[in-house]
C-alpha cells in the first residue's frame, strides 16, 4: 500500500477512534474517574491535579481501558460487543481493534517521516509498524503508549509518554521490580488482565511523577 493510501486509511480509522474516545470519555462515571485518578496519582485528597493538558488525556485513556466492571470488561470492550454497528462495518472494525488494544514500552526505529515508524516491544520483542504523522518524526528513542493493531498497521491511542533517557528507563524498571512486575512476567503469552492493568498503572504513574510530559 502506498503512503497516500496508508494515510487515507489511517485518517478514516483515526476519525472513528477519536469519536469513540470522546463519547466514552464523556460518559465515564465519577467512580471510574476516581479509580483511575487514584491509581495514576492524579487524584489527591479528592481533587484532580493536572500539571498539563496531556495528563487529562492520560486519565481519559485509563478510564476507557484500565477500569473494569465485575465481568472484567472495560468500556471499550462493552461498546464493541453492544451490537450498535453491523459486523464488518468501519465503525465495528475500529471498535473490535480498540477492544484488543495493548499497552507497553516500545523502542522506535526506521521510519518514513510523516507516515510510519517501526516499533519493537521492549519486553516481548514483538515488532510492528505504526502509522502516525507525529510519532514518525519524533527524535525520542522509546515511548510508552497503547497500540491498536490492524492487519495493515498499528496506531497509537491515548497519550504517548516519552522515555527519553537511559536513566529514566532504568528507574522505571526498578519501579516495576518493586511491584513484582518483571520482564519475564510480561513475556508470558497468558498474561492476566490484572497484571496488564497493574503494569499500565505502574508505568504511567511513574512517568507522570518524573514529569516526562
Short mmCIF file of C-alpha atoms in Angstrom, two decimals:
data_model
loop_
_atom_site.label_atom_id
_atom_site.label_comp_id
_atom_site.label_asym_id
_atom_site.label_seq_id
_atom_site.Cartn_x
_atom_site.Cartn_y
_atom_site.Cartn_z
CA UNK A 1 0.00 0.00 0.00
CA UNK A 2 1.46 3.38 -0.97
CA UNK A 3 1.89 6.20 1.54
CA UNK A 4 -1.13 8.15 0.31
CA UNK A 5 -3.40 5.12 0.70
CA UNK A 6 -1.93 4.33 4.12
CA UNK A 7 -2.61 7.84 5.38
CA UNK A 8 -6.14 7.87 3.96
CA UNK A 9 -6.94 4.62 5.79
CA UNK A 10 -5.23 5.93 8.91
CA UNK A 11 -7.26 9.16 8.85
CA UNK A 12 -10.54 7.26 8.47
CA UNK A 13 -9.78 4.94 11.36
CA UNK A 14 -8.40 7.78 13.48
CA UNK A 15 -11.62 9.71 12.95
CA UNK A 16 -13.78 6.82 14.16
CA UNK A 17 -11.44 6.14 17.10
CA UNK A 18 -11.43 9.78 18.16
CA UNK A 19 -15.24 9.87 18.09
CA UNK A 20 -15.45 6.75 20.27
CA UNK A 21 -12.81 8.09 22.67
CA UNK A 22 -14.70 11.37 23.05
CA UNK A 23 -18.05 9.64 23.56
CA UNK A 24 -16.78 7.13 26.11
CA UNK A 25 -14.75 9.74 27.96
CA UNK A 26 -17.82 11.97 28.35
CA UNK A 27 -19.84 9.05 29.68
CA UNK A 28 -17.22 7.91 32.20
CA UNK A 29 -18.77 7.93 35.66
CA UNK A 30 -17.37 9.55 38.77
CA UNK A 31 -16.36 6.18 40.19
CA UNK A 32 -14.33 5.30 37.08
CA UNK A 33 -12.63 8.70 37.13
CA UNK A 34 -11.81 8.37 40.82
CA UNK A 35 -10.46 4.83 40.41
CA UNK A 36 -8.19 5.81 37.53
CA UNK A 37 -7.18 9.08 39.18
CA UNK A 38 -6.11 7.39 42.41
CA UNK A 39 -4.04 4.74 40.65
CA UNK A 40 -2.35 7.34 38.43
CA UNK A 41 -1.61 9.63 41.36
CA UNK A 42 -3.64 12.43 39.76
CA UNK A 43 -6.42 12.38 42.37
CA UNK A 44 -5.02 13.86 45.57
CA UNK A 45 -7.22 14.27 48.67
CA UNK A 46 -10.32 14.15 46.49
CA UNK A 47 -9.06 16.74 43.98
CA UNK A 48 -7.79 16.08 40.45
CA UNK A 49 -4.43 17.79 39.99
CA UNK A 50 -3.15 18.18 36.42
CA UNK A 51 0.24 19.64 35.56
CA UNK A 52 -0.64 19.94 31.87
CA UNK A 53 -3.41 19.20 29.39
CA UNK A 54 -1.86 15.92 28.27
CA UNK A 55 -2.44 14.45 31.72
CA UNK A 56 -6.19 14.79 31.11
CA UNK A 57 -5.75 12.56 28.04
CA UNK A 58 -3.88 10.05 30.22
CA UNK A 59 -6.77 9.98 32.70
CA UNK A 60 -9.25 9.52 29.87
CA UNK A 61 -7.24 6.62 28.44
CA UNK A 62 -7.15 4.94 31.85
CA UNK A 63 -10.92 5.26 32.25
CA UNK A 64 -11.53 3.69 28.84
CA UNK A 65 -9.08 0.81 29.05
CA UNK A 66 -7.94 0.17 32.63
CA UNK A 67 -11.13 0.47 34.70
CA UNK A 68 -13.17 -2.72 34.57
CA UNK A 69 -16.58 -3.95 35.60
CA UNK A 70 -17.34 -7.10 37.59
CA UNK A 71 -17.03 -9.19 34.43
CA UNK A 72 -13.54 -7.83 33.78
CA UNK A 73 -14.51 -5.73 30.76
CA UNK A 74 -13.55 -2.13 30.11
CA UNK A 75 -15.84 0.42 28.48
CA UNK A 76 -14.37 -0.10 25.00
CA UNK A 77 -14.97 -3.84 25.18
CA UNK A 78 -18.55 -3.35 26.34
CA UNK A 79 -19.23 -0.97 23.46
CA UNK A 80 -17.60 -3.31 20.93
CA UNK A 81 -19.98 -6.14 21.84
CA UNK A 82 -23.07 -3.93 22.18
CA UNK A 83 -24.28 -4.59 18.63
CA UNK A 84 -24.60 -0.88 17.79
CA UNK A 85 -22.85 -1.37 14.46
CA UNK A 86 -23.11 -4.05 11.80
CA UNK A 87 -20.40 -6.69 11.73
CA UNK A 88 -17.78 -5.71 9.18
CA UNK A 89 -18.71 -2.02 9.20
CA UNK A 90 -15.84 0.51 9.51
CA UNK A 91 -17.10 1.52 12.96
CA UNK A 92 -17.23 -2.05 14.24
CA UNK A 93 -13.82 -2.78 12.76
CA UNK A 94 -12.35 0.09 14.76
CA UNK A 95 -14.17 -0.89 17.95
CA UNK A 96 -13.03 -4.50 17.67
CA UNK A 97 -9.43 -3.38 17.21
CA UNK A 98 -9.69 -0.92 20.11
CA UNK A 99 -11.07 -3.67 22.35
CA UNK A 100 -7.79 -5.56 21.86
CA UNK A 101 -5.51 -2.54 22.42
CA UNK A 102 -2.22 -3.24 24.23
CA UNK A 103 -0.02 -1.01 26.35
CA UNK A 104 3.74 -1.35 26.58
CA UNK A 105 7.11 0.33 26.11
CA UNK A 106 8.34 0.45 22.54
CA UNK A 107 11.72 1.29 21.05
CA UNK A 108 11.42 3.27 17.83
CA UNK A 109 13.47 2.57 14.71
CA UNK A 110 13.36 3.12 10.97
CA UNK A 111 10.70 5.45 9.65
CA UNK A 112 9.13 7.14 6.67
CA UNK A 113 8.87 10.65 8.20
CA UNK A 114 5.32 11.92 8.24
CA UNK A 115 3.88 8.44 7.61
CA UNK A 116 5.12 5.48 9.67
CA UNK A 117 7.76 4.29 12.14
CA UNK A 118 8.94 0.81 13.12
CA UNK A 119 8.48 -0.13 16.79
CA UNK A 120 9.57 -3.07 18.94
CA UNK A 121 8.06 -4.04 22.28
CA UNK A 122 10.82 -3.73 24.89
CA UNK A 123 9.59 -6.73 26.87
CA UNK A 124 8.26 -9.20 24.29
CA UNK A 125 10.41 -8.31 21.29
CA UNK A 126 7.34 -8.17 19.03
CA UNK A 127 7.68 -5.67 16.18
CA UNK A 128 5.12 -3.64 14.30
CA UNK A 129 4.79 -0.64 12.00
CA UNK A 130 2.95 2.35 13.48
CA UNK A 131 1.29 4.80 11.12
CA UNK A 132 1.36 8.19 12.83
CA UNK A 133 2.35 11.52 11.31
CA UNK A 134 3.76 12.96 14.53
CA UNK A 135 5.37 9.89 16.08
CA UNK A 136 7.15 9.11 12.79
CA UNK A 137 9.27 12.26 13.16
CA UNK A 138 9.97 12.03 16.90
CA UNK A 139 13.61 12.04 17.99
CA UNK A 140 12.73 10.07 21.14
CA UNK A 141 14.13 6.50 21.11
CA UNK A 142 11.45 4.95 23.35
CA UNK A 143 7.77 5.54 24.06
CA UNK A 144 5.23 4.15 26.50
CA UNK A 145 1.95 4.01 24.63
CA UNK A 146 -1.17 1.99 23.92
CA UNK A 147 -1.35 0.47 20.44
CA UNK A 148 -4.36 -0.57 18.40
CA UNK A 149 -3.41 -3.24 15.86
CA UNK A 150 -4.93 -3.64 12.39
CA UNK A 151 -3.90 -6.08 9.65
CA UNK A 152 -2.14 -3.30 7.71
CA UNK A 153 -0.50 -1.35 10.56
CA UNK A 154 -0.80 -0.27 14.18
CA UNK A 155 -2.00 3.06 15.60
CA UNK A 156 -1.47 4.80 18.91
CA UNK A 157 -4.30 5.74 21.24
CA UNK A 158 -4.28 7.80 24.42
CA UNK A 159 -1.32 9.96 25.36
CA UNK A 160 2.11 8.61 24.46
CA UNK A 161 4.78 9.17 27.11
CA UNK A 162 8.43 9.58 26.03
CA UNK A 163 11.20 7.70 27.77
CA UNK A 164 13.98 9.92 26.52
CA UNK A 165 16.97 8.83 28.60
CA UNK A 166 18.55 5.58 29.72
CA UNK A 167 18.31 6.75 33.33
CA UNK A 168 14.54 7.22 33.01
CA UNK A 169 14.23 3.69 31.63
CA UNK A 170 16.30 2.08 34.38
CA UNK A 171 14.45 3.95 37.11
CA UNK A 172 11.22 2.75 35.56
CA UNK A 173 12.36 -0.88 35.55
CA UNK A 174 13.28 -0.53 39.23
CA UNK A 175 9.77 0.80 39.95
CA UNK A 176 8.31 -2.22 38.15
CA UNK A 177 10.56 -4.63 40.05
CA UNK A 178 9.38 -3.09 43.32
CA UNK A 179 5.83 -4.06 42.35
CA UNK A 180 6.83 -7.59 41.33
CA UNK A 181 6.43 -6.94 37.60
CA UNK A 182 9.44 -8.41 35.85
CA UNK A 183 10.28 -8.71 32.14
CA UNK A 184 9.80 -12.47 32.45
CA UNK A 185 6.26 -11.92 33.75
CA UNK A 186 5.47 -9.53 30.91
CA UNK A 187 6.68 -12.01 28.28
CA UNK A 188 4.07 -14.55 29.35
CA UNK A 189 1.64 -15.32 26.48
CA UNK A 190 -1.19 -15.70 29.00
CA UNK A 191 -0.63 -12.51 30.98
CA UNK A 192 -3.66 -11.98 33.25
CA UNK A 193 -5.73 -8.85 32.71
CA UNK A 194 -5.00 -7.69 36.27
CA UNK A 195 -1.25 -7.85 35.66
CA UNK A 196 -1.62 -5.95 32.37
CA UNK A 197 -3.54 -3.21 34.19
CA UNK A 198 -1.08 -3.17 37.09
CA UNK A 199 1.75 -2.80 34.57
CA UNK A 200 -0.04 0.07 32.82
CA UNK A 201 -0.67 1.97 36.06
CA UNK A 202 2.84 1.34 37.39
CA UNK A 203 4.49 2.64 34.21
CA UNK A 204 2.18 5.58 33.73
CA UNK A 205 2.13 6.74 37.35
CA UNK A 206 5.93 6.58 37.50
CA UNK A 207 6.37 8.57 34.28
CA UNK A 208 3.85 11.14 35.46
CA UNK A 209 5.74 11.53 38.75
CA UNK A 210 9.04 12.18 36.98
CA UNK A 211 7.40 14.68 34.65
CA UNK A 212 8.04 13.18 31.21
CA UNK A 213 5.04 15.04 29.77
#
